[in-house]
Amino acid sequence: MPIFGKLAYADGVDVPSLLFLRFGLAGALMVVVMRMRGMAWPRGRNLLLLVAMGGLGYVGQSFCYFAALQYASAGLTALLLYLYPAIVTVLSAVLARRRLSAMRMLAVLATLFGTGLAVGGSLAGSTLGILLGATAALIYSVYILVGERVTPVSGAMASATVIMLAAALVCGLVVLVRGPALPGSALGWAAVVSIATLSTAVAVITFFAGMARLGAADAATLSTLEPVVSIVLAAMFLDEALGRWQIVGGAIVLGAVILLARSGDGRS
């Protein structure tokens, strides 16, 4: 998504418009798939929780993250966001009253350390920037833990659809007030559509499906491969420099993920 995002920004799209197009197009695509497959919509309490996950959780996390970038460096903001695997792991154990195994904690700490090396750059920031970045991580952690309980009942596809539509509605209101900044070329639209389909619809559905099988803690830890993949792809397609410490950090994250996957220390 960062690669597609840079292409969209270069084509004149601003953040609110990009978020609205991202969630709106993804939600519309999911609605079509649900109608074609005759899938049922969530109801009652689950529906309300999913709407809150999209309209409050997803949008709130995005707002805090982008706001943090104004008061802290990109490296520090990204590192603070990726505190969420550790937060999810601890909260999941507390809520379920499960003992945290040494293997799982080692994997979480290793991915945090590896992500810090991979993100690199300056780690400077004001107190407000640090608070906003940490809040983004906390909101995303709660989002994941709520999703762990809701999606097995409603299904990954239906849950993701409601979340996307709720997020699109909130972002749409922001765009309505500020005015839209849409792509100006075919390349810009291709980047936006790629974000909506590959980086959102497919990514969110598969994350929920994986979380239903692994649990929130391990799914969150495995998802730390995201910045590593982004850095490698940026080096391949955007000619961005790939430093020695980024390679070491990526190797640590990959090793921790493989260790966690092979250990069998998942949810029973």
C-alpha positions as a printed NumPy array, in Angstrom:
array([[  0.   ,   0.   ,   0.   ],
       [  2.763,   2.613,   0.676],
       [  3.975,   2.208,  -2.924],
       [  0.502,   2.656,  -4.414],
       [ -0.08 ,   5.505,  -1.965],
       [  2.977,   7.413,  -3.173],
       [  1.781,   7.084,  -6.765],
       [ -1.668,   8.372,  -5.785],
       [ -0.251,  11.329,  -3.819],
       [  1.984,  12.234,  -6.769],
       [ -1.157,  12.364,  -8.914],
       [ -2.818,  14.959,  -6.688],
       [ -4.867,  12.817,  -4.282],
       [ -4.981,  13.995,  -0.649],
       [ -5.278,  11.8  ,   2.448],
       [ -9.051,  12.152,   3.13 ],
       [ -9.912,  11.492,  -0.509],
       [ -7.572,   8.508,  -0.656],
       [ -9.105,   6.989,   2.491],
       [-12.632,   7.547,   1.156],
       [-11.81 ,   5.959,  -2.206],
       [ -9.948,   3.137,  -0.486],
       [-12.788,   2.162,   1.826],
       [-15.603,   3.045,  -0.589],
       [-14.294,   1.044,  -3.555],
       [-13.329,  -1.893,  -1.337],
       [-16.75 ,  -1.886,   0.331],
       [-18.563,  -1.705,  -3.022],
       [-16.553,  -4.646,  -4.357],
       [-17.31 ,  -6.688,  -1.255],
       [-21.038,  -5.908,  -1.513],
       [-21.05 ,  -7.278,  -5.071],
       [-19.276, -10.458,  -3.969],
       [-21.668, -10.927,  -1.048],
       [-24.702, -10.498,  -3.313],
       [-23.322, -12.949,  -5.875],
       [-22.655, -15.55 ,  -3.186],
       [-25.915, -14.92 ,  -1.352],
       [-24.168, -14.22 ,   1.929],
       [-26.106, -12.959,   4.935],
       [-25.443,  -9.581,   6.545],
       [-24.458,  -9.351,  10.209],
       [-27.279,  -8.406,  12.544],
       [-27.908,  -7.038,  16.02 ],
       [-24.992,  -6.517,  18.364],
       [-22.426,  -7.883,  15.911],
       [-23.536,  -5.382,  13.277],
       [-23.148,  -2.482,  15.714],
       [-19.698,  -3.677,  16.762],
       [-18.566,  -3.961,  13.141],
       [-19.865,  -0.476,  12.341],
       [-17.919,   0.847,  15.344],
       [-14.816,  -1.03 ,  14.211],
       [-14.965,   0.697,  10.835],
       [-16.329,   4.135,  11.675],
       [-14.43 ,   4.598,  14.927],
       [-11.606,   2.038,  15.027],
       [-10.294,   2.094,  11.472],
       [-10.854,   5.816,  10.944],
       [ -9.591,   6.73 ,  14.432],
       [ -6.424,   4.716,  13.968],
       [ -5.795,   6.294,  10.566],
       [ -6.385,   9.806,  11.933],
       [ -4.012,   9.312,  14.88 ],
       [ -1.347,   7.812,  12.625],
       [ -1.403,  10.598,  10.043],
       [ -1.653,  13.256,  12.761],
       [  1.377,  11.751,  14.518],
       [  3.396,  12.207,  11.32 ],
       [  3.026,  15.982,  11.824],
       [  4.686,  15.88 ,  15.251],
       [  7.112,  12.956,  14.974],
       [  9.385,  11.438,  12.376],
       [  8.068,   8.767,  10.016],
       [ 10.4  ,   6.206,  11.587],
       [  9.206,   6.855,  15.135],
       [  5.542,   6.935,  14.059],
       [  5.841,   3.604,  12.248],
       [  7.691,   2.033,  15.163],
       [  5.019,   3.205,  17.629],
       [  2.263,   1.778,  15.419],
       [  3.984,  -1.596,  15.379],
       [  3.717,  -1.808,  19.124],
       [  0.308,  -3.34 ,  18.429],
       [  1.467,  -7.009,  18.243],
       [  2.864,  -6.718,  21.774],
       [ -0.267,  -4.918,  23.019],
       [ -2.559,  -7.498,  21.386],
       [ -0.528, -10.396,  22.79 ],
       [ -0.605,  -9.061,  26.353],
       [ -4.276,  -7.995,  26.284],
       [ -5.314, -11.286,  24.685],
       [ -3.585, -13.242,  27.436],
       [ -5.103, -11.053,  30.164],
       [ -8.643, -11.204,  28.771],
       [ -8.492, -14.95 ,  28.13 ],
       [ -6.564, -15.578,  31.352],
       [ -3.946, -17.544,  29.442],
       [ -0.275, -17.853,  30.341],
       [  2.094, -16.13 ,  27.943],
       [  4.597, -18.684,  26.679],
       [  8.256, -17.767,  26.388],
       [  8.236, -18.614,  22.666],
       [  5.398, -16.23 ,  21.87 ],
       [  6.906, -13.362,  23.867],
       [ 10.302, -13.957,  22.254],
       [  8.696, -13.791,  18.817],
       [  6.866, -10.556,  19.664],
       [  9.987,  -8.863,  21.06 ],
       [ 12.069, -10.025,  18.098],
       [  9.574,  -8.639,  15.586],
       [  9.466,  -5.318,  17.46 ],
       [ 13.26 ,  -5.075,  17.43 ],
       [ 13.477,  -6.153,  13.794],
       [ 10.796,  -3.67 ,  12.766],
       [ 12.727,  -0.881,  14.481],
       [ 15.835,  -1.743,  12.471],
       [ 13.88 ,  -2.132,   9.231],
       [ 12.006,   1.153,   9.614],
       [ 15.208,   2.986,  10.484],
       [ 15.544,   6.724,  10.008],
       [ 15.22 ,   9.413,  12.633],
       [ 13.31 ,   8.561,  15.81 ],
       [ 12.703,  12.15 ,  16.854],
       [  9.332,  13.432,  17.948],
       [  7.441,  15.612,  20.399],
       [  5.407,  14.299,  23.313],
       [  2.209,  14.881,  21.338],
       [  3.573,  12.907,  18.402],
       [  4.508,   9.999,  20.667],
       [  1.071,  10.031,  22.315],
       [ -0.704,  10.082,  18.944],
       [  1.458,   7.234,  17.611],
       [  0.907,   5.12 ,  20.711],
       [ -2.838,   5.86 ,  20.566],
       [ -2.926,   4.611,  16.969],
       [ -1.347,   1.349,  18.124],
       [ -3.778,   1.009,  21.04 ],
       [ -6.843,   1.664,  18.86 ],
       [ -5.657,  -0.884,  16.296],
       [ -5.052,  -3.42 ,  19.074],
       [ -8.609,  -3.03 ,  20.376],
       [ -9.861,  -3.245,  16.783],
       [ -8.102,  -6.594,  16.335],
       [ -9.317,  -8.017,  19.652],
       [-12.931,  -7.038,  18.93 ],
       [-12.597,  -8.518,  15.46 ],
       [-11.359, -11.778,  16.936],
       [-14.698, -12.192,  18.702],
       [-17.021, -10.841,  16.017],
       [-15.681, -12.289,  12.767],
       [-16.075, -15.997,  13.648],
       [-19.81 , -15.357,  14.064],
       [-20.386, -13.024,  11.11 ],
       [-17.72 , -14.404,   8.758],
       [-14.603, -12.707,   7.375],
       [-16.26 , -11.387,   4.201],
       [-19.39 ,  -9.968,   5.84 ],
       [-17.388,  -8.438,   8.692],
       [-14.904,  -6.778,   6.358],
       [-17.727,  -5.428,   4.171],
       [-19.515,  -3.682,   7.034],
       [-16.226,  -2.281,   8.363],
       [-15.281,  -0.861,   4.958],
       [-18.697,   0.718,   4.376],
       [-18.726,   2.322,   7.836],
       [-15.22 ,   3.708,   7.364],
       [-16.145,   4.981,   3.886],
       [-19.171,   6.809,   5.308],
       [-17.114,   8.672,   7.904],
       [-14.327,   9.512,   5.445],
       [-16.943,  10.57 ,   2.902],
       [-18.313,  13.141,   5.336],
       [-14.805,  14.578,   5.762],
       [-14.329,  14.778,   1.983],
       [-17.744,  16.427,   1.647],
       [-16.647,  19.193,   4.018],
       [-13.108,  19.639,   2.657],
       [-13.81 ,  18.944,  -1.004],
       [-12.461,  15.975,  -3.017],
       [ -8.992,  15.68 ,  -4.533],
       [ -9.342,  12.872,  -7.076],
       [ -6.652,  11.263,  -9.264],
       [ -5.864,  13.164, -12.429],
       [ -4.601,  10.329, -14.602],
       [ -5.101,   6.644, -15.391],
       [ -1.978,   5.797, -13.378],
       [ -3.384,   7.565, -10.32 ],
       [ -6.695,   5.745, -10.596],
       [ -4.866,   2.424, -11.091],
       [ -2.952,   3.061,  -7.848],
       [ -6.162,   3.898,  -5.954],
       [ -7.978,   0.825,  -7.31 ],
       [ -4.986,  -1.349,  -6.364],
       [ -5.098,   0.016,  -2.812],
       [ -8.834,  -0.692,  -2.589],
       [ -8.661,  -4.215,  -4.003],
       [ -5.286,  -5.725,  -3.125],
       [ -4.182,  -3.692,  -0.113],
       [ -7.625,  -3.42 ,   1.504],
       [-10.307,  -5.881,   0.373],
       [ -8.037,  -8.908,  -0.071],
       [ -5.784,  -7.94 ,   2.855],
       [ -8.557,  -7.364,   5.412],
       [-10.53 , -10.49 ,   4.454],
       [ -7.471, -12.749,   4.609],
       [ -6.333, -11.16 ,   7.892],
       [ -9.699, -11.89 ,   9.503],
       [ -9.729, -15.402,   8.05 ],
       [ -6.243, -16.034,   9.391],
       [ -7.106, -14.556,  12.785],
       [-10.052, -16.949,  13.069],
       [ -7.565, -19.831,  12.756],
       [ -4.582, -18.453,  14.694],
       [ -6.007, -16.059,  17.232],
       [ -5.421, -12.318,  17.519],
       [ -1.939, -12.476,  19.085],
       [ -0.274, -14.65 ,  16.456],
       [ -2.101, -12.978,  13.572],
       [ -0.873,  -9.575,  14.758],
       [  2.694, -10.864,  15.123],
       [  2.669, -12.416,  11.641],
       [  1.41 ,  -9.145,  10.16 ],
       [  4.698,  -7.44 ,  11.092],
       [  5.968,  -8.833,   7.788],
       [  4.098,  -5.901,   6.225],
       [  6.803,  -3.209,   6.641],
       [  9.508,  -5.658,   5.576],
       [  7.648,  -6.488,   2.358],
       [  6.978,  -2.784,   1.725],
       [ 10.675,  -1.902,   2.114],
       [ 11.764,  -4.672,  -0.282],
       [  9.147,  -3.747,  -2.894],
       [ 10.038,  -0.055,  -2.6  ],
       [ 13.664,  -0.925,  -3.298],
       [ 12.613,  -3.004,  -6.313],
       [ 10.065,  -0.678,  -7.917],
       [ 10.79 ,   2.815,  -6.553],
       [ 14.6  ,   2.542,  -6.44 ],
       [ 14.609,   3.415,  -2.742],
       [ 17.836,   2.586,  -0.927],
       [ 17.917,  -0.644,   1.06 ],
       [ 20.417,  -0.285,   3.886],
       [ 22.357,  -2.93 ,   5.748],
       [ 20.397,  -2.513,   8.982],
       [ 17.099,  -2.734,   7.092],
       [ 18.201,  -6.099,   5.715],
       [ 19.191,  -7.264,   9.202],
       [ 15.885,  -6.045,  10.646],
       [ 13.904,  -7.764,   7.908],
       [ 15.784, -11.01 ,   8.505],
       [ 15.012, -10.824,  12.247],
       [ 11.292, -10.286,  11.597],
       [ 11.196, -13.103,   9.049],
       [ 13.067, -15.42 ,  11.406],
       [ 10.707, -14.626,  14.291],
       [  7.66 , -15.258,  12.116],
       [  9.047, -18.599,  10.902],
       [  9.891, -19.569,  14.494],
       [  6.373, -18.753,  15.625],
       [  4.793, -20.628,  12.722],
       [  6.937, -23.75 ,  13.237],
       [  6.681, -23.792,  17.02 ],
       [  3.042, -24.868,  17.073],
       [  2.555, -22.335,  19.852],
       [ -0.692, -21.093,  18.394],
       [ -4.238, -21.038,  19.612],
       [ -5.642, -24.465,  20.242]])
